[in-house]
């Protein structure tokens, strides 16, 4: 059985945008049900790229990283966010082949996006992630899930936590 950890922000945590108090969407994992994998939801509301990598258990088969949105929302430039991503990845004690790098879907004006600058930044950051994945020889991945209420459809739910 494969052990997969999803290290991301509120979309993975399961934030329910319909909740006034910041609640979560109903638990459940389509990925776990379909594959039998053991999934760890290490998502957190508001998570930006951390300065230090977390301790990932040595028996982890796959670490899914999808971060950067909150960094961009806080005004970081896409290139600076990609540099933070690279420092974060460098600090992980896990084989590079076990880390697909998920680029964030580009935002559109219909969503919660506050302005055109974030749309452009998300597109630029996705390109930076592709470049980073190429340099690191890891797979760039794009889940295509619209993040509007994505907690209900996202790959990771509350199967286990750190």
PDB file of C-alpha atoms in Angstrom:
ATOM      1  CA  UNK A   1       0.000   0.000   0.000  1.00  0.00           C
ATOM      2  CA  UNK A   2       1.393   3.397  -0.989  1.00  0.00           C
ATOM      3  CA  UNK A   3       1.648   6.215   1.534  1.00  0.00           C
ATOM      4  CA  UNK A   4       0.997   9.651   0.037  1.00  0.00           C
ATOM      5  CA  UNK A   5       1.263  13.019   1.782  1.00  0.00           C
ATOM      6  CA  UNK A   6      -0.374  16.129   0.360  1.00  0.00           C
ATOM      7  CA  UNK A   7       1.412  19.253   1.639  1.00  0.00           C
ATOM      8  CA  UNK A   8      -0.565  22.274   0.537  1.00  0.00           C
ATOM      9  CA  UNK A   9      -2.879  25.103   1.539  1.00  0.00           C
ATOM     10  CA  UNK A  10      -6.601  25.476   2.255  1.00  0.00           C
ATOM     11  CA  UNK A  11      -7.652  23.811  -1.002  1.00  0.00           C
ATOM     12  CA  UNK A  12      -6.173  20.541   0.243  1.00  0.00           C
ATOM     13  CA  UNK A  13      -7.204  21.158   3.859  1.00  0.00           C
ATOM     14  CA  UNK A  14     -10.772  21.297   2.604  1.00  0.00           C
ATOM     15  CA  UNK A  15     -11.751  24.906   3.296  1.00  0.00           C
ATOM     16  CA  UNK A  16     -15.419  25.393   2.484  1.00  0.00           C
ATOM     17  CA  UNK A  17     -15.856  28.859   0.954  1.00  0.00           C
ATOM     18  CA  UNK A  18     -19.578  28.684   1.734  1.00  0.00           C
ATOM     19  CA  UNK A  19     -18.824  28.561   5.458  1.00  0.00           C
ATOM     20  CA  UNK A  20     -18.885  31.851   7.333  1.00  0.00           C
ATOM     21  CA  UNK A  21     -16.698  30.439  10.094  1.00  0.00           C
ATOM     22  CA  UNK A  22     -14.024  28.798   7.945  1.00  0.00           C
ATOM     23  CA  UNK A  23     -15.375  25.275   8.144  1.00  0.00           C
ATOM     24  CA  UNK A  24     -14.271  22.258   6.143  1.00  0.00           C
ATOM     25  CA  UNK A  25     -15.993  20.360   3.391  1.00  0.00           C
ATOM     26  CA  UNK A  26     -17.222  16.892   4.255  1.00  0.00           C
ATOM     27  CA  UNK A  27     -14.375  14.388   4.701  1.00  0.00           C
ATOM     28  CA  UNK A  28     -13.679  11.701   2.182  1.00  0.00           C
ATOM     29  CA  UNK A  29     -11.033  11.004  -0.417  1.00  0.00           C
ATOM     30  CA  UNK A  30     -11.818   9.931  -3.928  1.00  0.00           C
ATOM     31  CA  UNK A  31      -8.145   9.129  -4.496  1.00  0.00           C
ATOM     32  CA  UNK A  32      -7.948   6.874  -1.425  1.00  0.00           C
ATOM     33  CA  UNK A  33     -11.184   5.119  -2.338  1.00  0.00           C
ATOM     34  CA  UNK A  34     -10.071   4.501  -5.922  1.00  0.00           C
ATOM     35  CA  UNK A  35      -6.488   3.413  -5.178  1.00  0.00           C
ATOM     36  CA  UNK A  36      -6.430   2.051  -1.638  1.00  0.00           C
ATOM     37  CA  UNK A  37      -3.522   4.382  -0.862  1.00  0.00           C
ATOM     38  CA  UNK A  38      -3.070   5.816   2.612  1.00  0.00           C
ATOM     39  CA  UNK A  39      -3.348   9.583   2.280  1.00  0.00           C
ATOM     40  CA  UNK A  40      -2.076  12.234   4.644  1.00  0.00           C
ATOM     41  CA  UNK A  41      -3.711  15.625   4.418  1.00  0.00           C
ATOM     42  CA  UNK A  42      -1.081  18.094   5.552  1.00  0.00           C
ATOM     43  CA  UNK A  43      -3.001  21.051   4.168  1.00  0.00           C
ATOM     44  CA  UNK A  44      -3.442  24.222   6.227  1.00  0.00           C
ATOM     45  CA  UNK A  45      -5.504  27.355   5.699  1.00  0.00           C
ATOM     46  CA  UNK A  46      -3.359  30.289   4.639  1.00  0.00           C
ATOM     47  CA  UNK A  47      -0.212  28.198   4.271  1.00  0.00           C
ATOM     48  CA  UNK A  48       2.602  29.899   2.425  1.00  0.00           C
ATOM     49  CA  UNK A  49       5.823  28.199   1.442  1.00  0.00           C
ATOM     50  CA  UNK A  50       7.563  27.532   4.757  1.00  0.00           C
ATOM     51  CA  UNK A  51      11.116  28.612   5.515  1.00  0.00           C
ATOM     52  CA  UNK A  52      11.999  25.083   6.608  1.00  0.00           C
ATOM     53  CA  UNK A  53      10.843  21.770   5.200  1.00  0.00           C
ATOM     54  CA  UNK A  54       8.649  19.624   7.446  1.00  0.00           C
ATOM     55  CA  UNK A  55       9.791  16.232   8.678  1.00  0.00           C
ATOM     56  CA  UNK A  56       8.366  13.834   6.132  1.00  0.00           C
ATOM     57  CA  UNK A  57       8.255  10.198   7.274  1.00  0.00           C
ATOM     58  CA  UNK A  58      10.907   8.097   5.530  1.00  0.00           C
ATOM     59  CA  UNK A  59       8.310   5.547   4.384  1.00  0.00           C
ATOM     60  CA  UNK A  60       6.463   8.154   2.297  1.00  0.00           C
ATOM     61  CA  UNK A  61       6.053   6.958  -1.285  1.00  0.00           C
ATOM     62  CA  UNK A  62       4.826  10.233  -2.743  1.00  0.00           C
ATOM     63  CA  UNK A  63       4.792  13.838  -1.536  1.00  0.00           C
ATOM     64  CA  UNK A  64       2.366  16.069  -3.417  1.00  0.00           C
ATOM     65  CA  UNK A  65       3.301  19.738  -3.039  1.00  0.00           C
ATOM     66  CA  UNK A  66       0.878  22.412  -4.219  1.00  0.00           C
ATOM     67  CA  UNK A  67       1.777  25.761  -2.722  1.00  0.00           C
ATOM     68  CA  UNK A  68       2.246  29.323  -3.872  1.00  0.00           C
ATOM     69  CA  UNK A  69      -1.242  30.840  -3.994  1.00  0.00           C
ATOM     70  CA  UNK A  70      -1.010  32.447  -0.562  1.00  0.00           C
ATOM     71  CA  UNK A  71       2.503  33.684  -1.287  1.00  0.00           C
ATOM     72  CA  UNK A  72       1.162  35.460  -4.390  1.00  0.00           C
ATOM     73  CA  UNK A  73      -1.832  36.789  -2.441  1.00  0.00           C
ATOM     74  CA  UNK A  74       0.583  38.296   0.094  1.00  0.00           C
ATOM     75  CA  UNK A  75       2.252  40.235  -2.714  1.00  0.00           C
ATOM     76  CA  UNK A  76       5.265  38.049  -3.417  1.00  0.00           C
ATOM     77  CA  UNK A  77       6.369  38.093  -7.002  1.00  0.00           C
ATOM     78  CA  UNK A  78       6.134  34.839  -8.969  1.00  0.00           C
ATOM     79  CA  UNK A  79       9.909  34.497  -9.352  1.00  0.00           C
ATOM     80  CA  UNK A  80      10.477  35.074  -5.610  1.00  0.00           C
ATOM     81  CA  UNK A  81       7.767  32.503  -4.858  1.00  0.00           C
ATOM     82  CA  UNK A  82       9.460  29.991  -7.175  1.00  0.00           C
ATOM     83  CA  UNK A  83      12.774  30.638  -5.403  1.00  0.00           C
ATOM     84  CA  UNK A  84      11.056  29.938  -2.068  1.00  0.00           C
ATOM     85  CA  UNK A  85       9.663  26.739  -3.581  1.00  0.00           C
ATOM     86  CA  UNK A  86      13.147  25.648  -4.605  1.00  0.00           C
ATOM     87  CA  UNK A  87      14.544  26.323  -1.110  1.00  0.00           C
ATOM     88  CA  UNK A  88      11.629  24.367   0.361  1.00  0.00           C
ATOM     89  CA  UNK A  89      12.236  21.408  -1.958  1.00  0.00           C
ATOM     90  CA  UNK A  90      15.982  21.497  -1.256  1.00  0.00           C
ATOM     91  CA  UNK A  91      15.251  21.039   2.452  1.00  0.00           C
ATOM     92  CA  UNK A  92      13.208  17.871   1.961  1.00  0.00           C
ATOM     93  CA  UNK A  93      14.865  14.575   2.814  1.00  0.00           C
ATOM     94  CA  UNK A  94      13.005  12.618   0.175  1.00  0.00           C
ATOM     95  CA  UNK A  95      14.092  11.353  -3.238  1.00  0.00           C
ATOM     96  CA  UNK A  96      13.188  13.827  -5.982  1.00  0.00           C
ATOM     97  CA  UNK A  97      11.336  11.157  -7.932  1.00  0.00           C
ATOM     98  CA  UNK A  98       8.809  10.983  -5.102  1.00  0.00           C
ATOM     99  CA  UNK A  99       7.816  14.646  -5.428  1.00  0.00           C
ATOM    100  CA  UNK A 100       5.582  15.691  -8.319  1.00  0.00           C
ATOM    101  CA  UNK A 101       5.407  19.473  -8.335  1.00  0.00           C
ATOM    102  CA  UNK A 102       1.835  20.652  -8.772  1.00  0.00           C
ATOM    103  CA  UNK A 103       1.541  23.978 -10.550  1.00  0.00           C
ATOM    104  CA  UNK A 104      -1.377  26.069  -9.505  1.00  0.00           C
ATOM    105  CA  UNK A 105      -4.207  26.454 -11.972  1.00  0.00           C
ATOM    106  CA  UNK A 106      -4.335  29.943 -13.445  1.00  0.00           C
ATOM    107  CA  UNK A 107      -6.953  32.140 -11.857  1.00  0.00           C
ATOM    108  CA  UNK A 108      -9.760  33.837 -13.731  1.00  0.00           C
ATOM    109  CA  UNK A 109     -11.762  36.987 -12.981  1.00  0.00           C
ATOM    110  CA  UNK A 110     -14.871  34.899 -12.218  1.00  0.00           C
ATOM    111  CA  UNK A 111     -13.300  33.406  -9.134  1.00  0.00           C
ATOM    112  CA  UNK A 112     -12.273  35.001  -5.843  1.00  0.00           C
ATOM    113  CA  UNK A 113      -9.358  36.723  -7.569  1.00  0.00           C
ATOM    114  CA  UNK A 114      -8.998  40.347  -6.413  1.00  0.00           C
ATOM    115  CA  UNK A 115      -7.530  41.649  -9.662  1.00  0.00           C
ATOM    116  CA  UNK A 116      -5.735  41.168 -12.941  1.00  0.00           C
ATOM    117  CA  UNK A 117      -2.315  41.232 -11.237  1.00  0.00           C
ATOM    118  CA  UNK A 118      -2.990  37.916  -9.468  1.00  0.00           C
ATOM    119  CA  UNK A 119      -4.160  36.314 -12.708  1.00  0.00           C
ATOM    120  CA  UNK A 120      -0.915  37.317 -14.430  1.00  0.00           C
ATOM    121  CA  UNK A 121       1.144  36.281 -11.387  1.00  0.00           C
ATOM    122  CA  UNK A 122      -0.484  32.832 -11.271  1.00  0.00           C
ATOM    123  CA  UNK A 123       0.333  32.262 -14.949  1.00  0.00           C
ATOM    124  CA  UNK A 124       3.924  33.401 -14.492  1.00  0.00           C
ATOM    125  CA  UNK A 125       4.326  31.254 -11.384  1.00  0.00           C
ATOM    126  CA  UNK A 126       3.024  28.180 -13.261  1.00  0.00           C
ATOM    127  CA  UNK A 127       5.759  28.764 -15.840  1.00  0.00           C
ATOM    128  CA  UNK A 128       8.352  29.103 -13.094  1.00  0.00           C
ATOM    129  CA  UNK A 129       7.166  25.767 -11.656  1.00  0.00           C
ATOM    130  CA  UNK A 130       7.587  24.102 -15.065  1.00  0.00           C
ATOM    131  CA  UNK A 131      11.138  25.471 -15.264  1.00  0.00           C
ATOM    132  CA  UNK A 132      11.876  24.349 -11.705  1.00  0.00           C
ATOM    133  CA  UNK A 133      10.508  20.867 -12.400  1.00  0.00           C
ATOM    134  CA  UNK A 134      12.761  20.621 -15.442  1.00  0.00           C
ATOM    135  CA  UNK A 135      15.851  21.660 -13.478  1.00  0.00           C
ATOM    136  CA  UNK A 136      15.017  19.204 -10.709  1.00  0.00           C
ATOM    137  CA  UNK A 137      14.067  16.462 -13.132  1.00  0.00           C
ATOM    138  CA  UNK A 138      10.716  15.971 -11.413  1.00  0.00           C
ATOM    139  CA  UNK A 139       7.299  15.755 -12.974  1.00  0.00           C
ATOM    140  CA  UNK A 140       5.327  18.958 -13.285  1.00  0.00           C
ATOM    141  CA  UNK A 141       1.684  18.117 -12.693  1.00  0.00           C
ATOM    142  CA  UNK A 142      -1.508  20.033 -13.273  1.00  0.00           C
ATOM    143  CA  UNK A 143      -4.599  18.723 -11.577  1.00  0.00           C
ATOM    144  CA  UNK A 144      -7.043  20.917 -13.487  1.00  0.00           C
ATOM    145  CA  UNK A 145      -9.326  21.116 -10.461  1.00  0.00           C
ATOM    146  CA  UNK A 146     -10.874  24.547 -10.177  1.00  0.00           C
ATOM    147  CA  UNK A 147     -10.043  25.725  -6.685  1.00  0.00           C
ATOM    148  CA  UNK A 148     -13.444  27.277  -6.156  1.00  0.00           C
ATOM    149  CA  UNK A 149     -14.677  24.921  -3.430  1.00  0.00           C
ATOM    150  CA  UNK A 150     -11.929  22.476  -4.369  1.00  0.00           C
ATOM    151  CA  UNK A 151     -11.804  20.928  -0.927  1.00  0.00           C
ATOM    152  CA  UNK A 152     -14.738  18.785  -1.942  1.00  0.00           C
ATOM    153  CA  UNK A 153     -12.957  17.535  -5.060  1.00  0.00           C
ATOM    154  CA  UNK A 154      -9.266  17.944  -4.181  1.00  0.00           C
ATOM    155  CA  UNK A 155      -6.953  14.945  -4.007  1.00  0.00           C
ATOM    156  CA  UNK A 156      -6.451  14.885  -0.239  1.00  0.00           C
ATOM    157  CA  UNK A 157      -8.878  14.945   2.645  1.00  0.00           C
ATOM    158  CA  UNK A 158      -8.641  14.094   6.344  1.00  0.00           C
ATOM    159  CA  UNK A 159      -7.255  10.568   6.142  1.00  0.00           C
ATOM    160  CA  UNK A 160      -4.345  11.242   8.494  1.00  0.00           C
ATOM    161  CA  UNK A 161      -2.493  14.308   9.683  1.00  0.00           C
ATOM    162  CA  UNK A 162       0.980  15.049  11.057  1.00  0.00           C
TER     163      UNK A 162
END
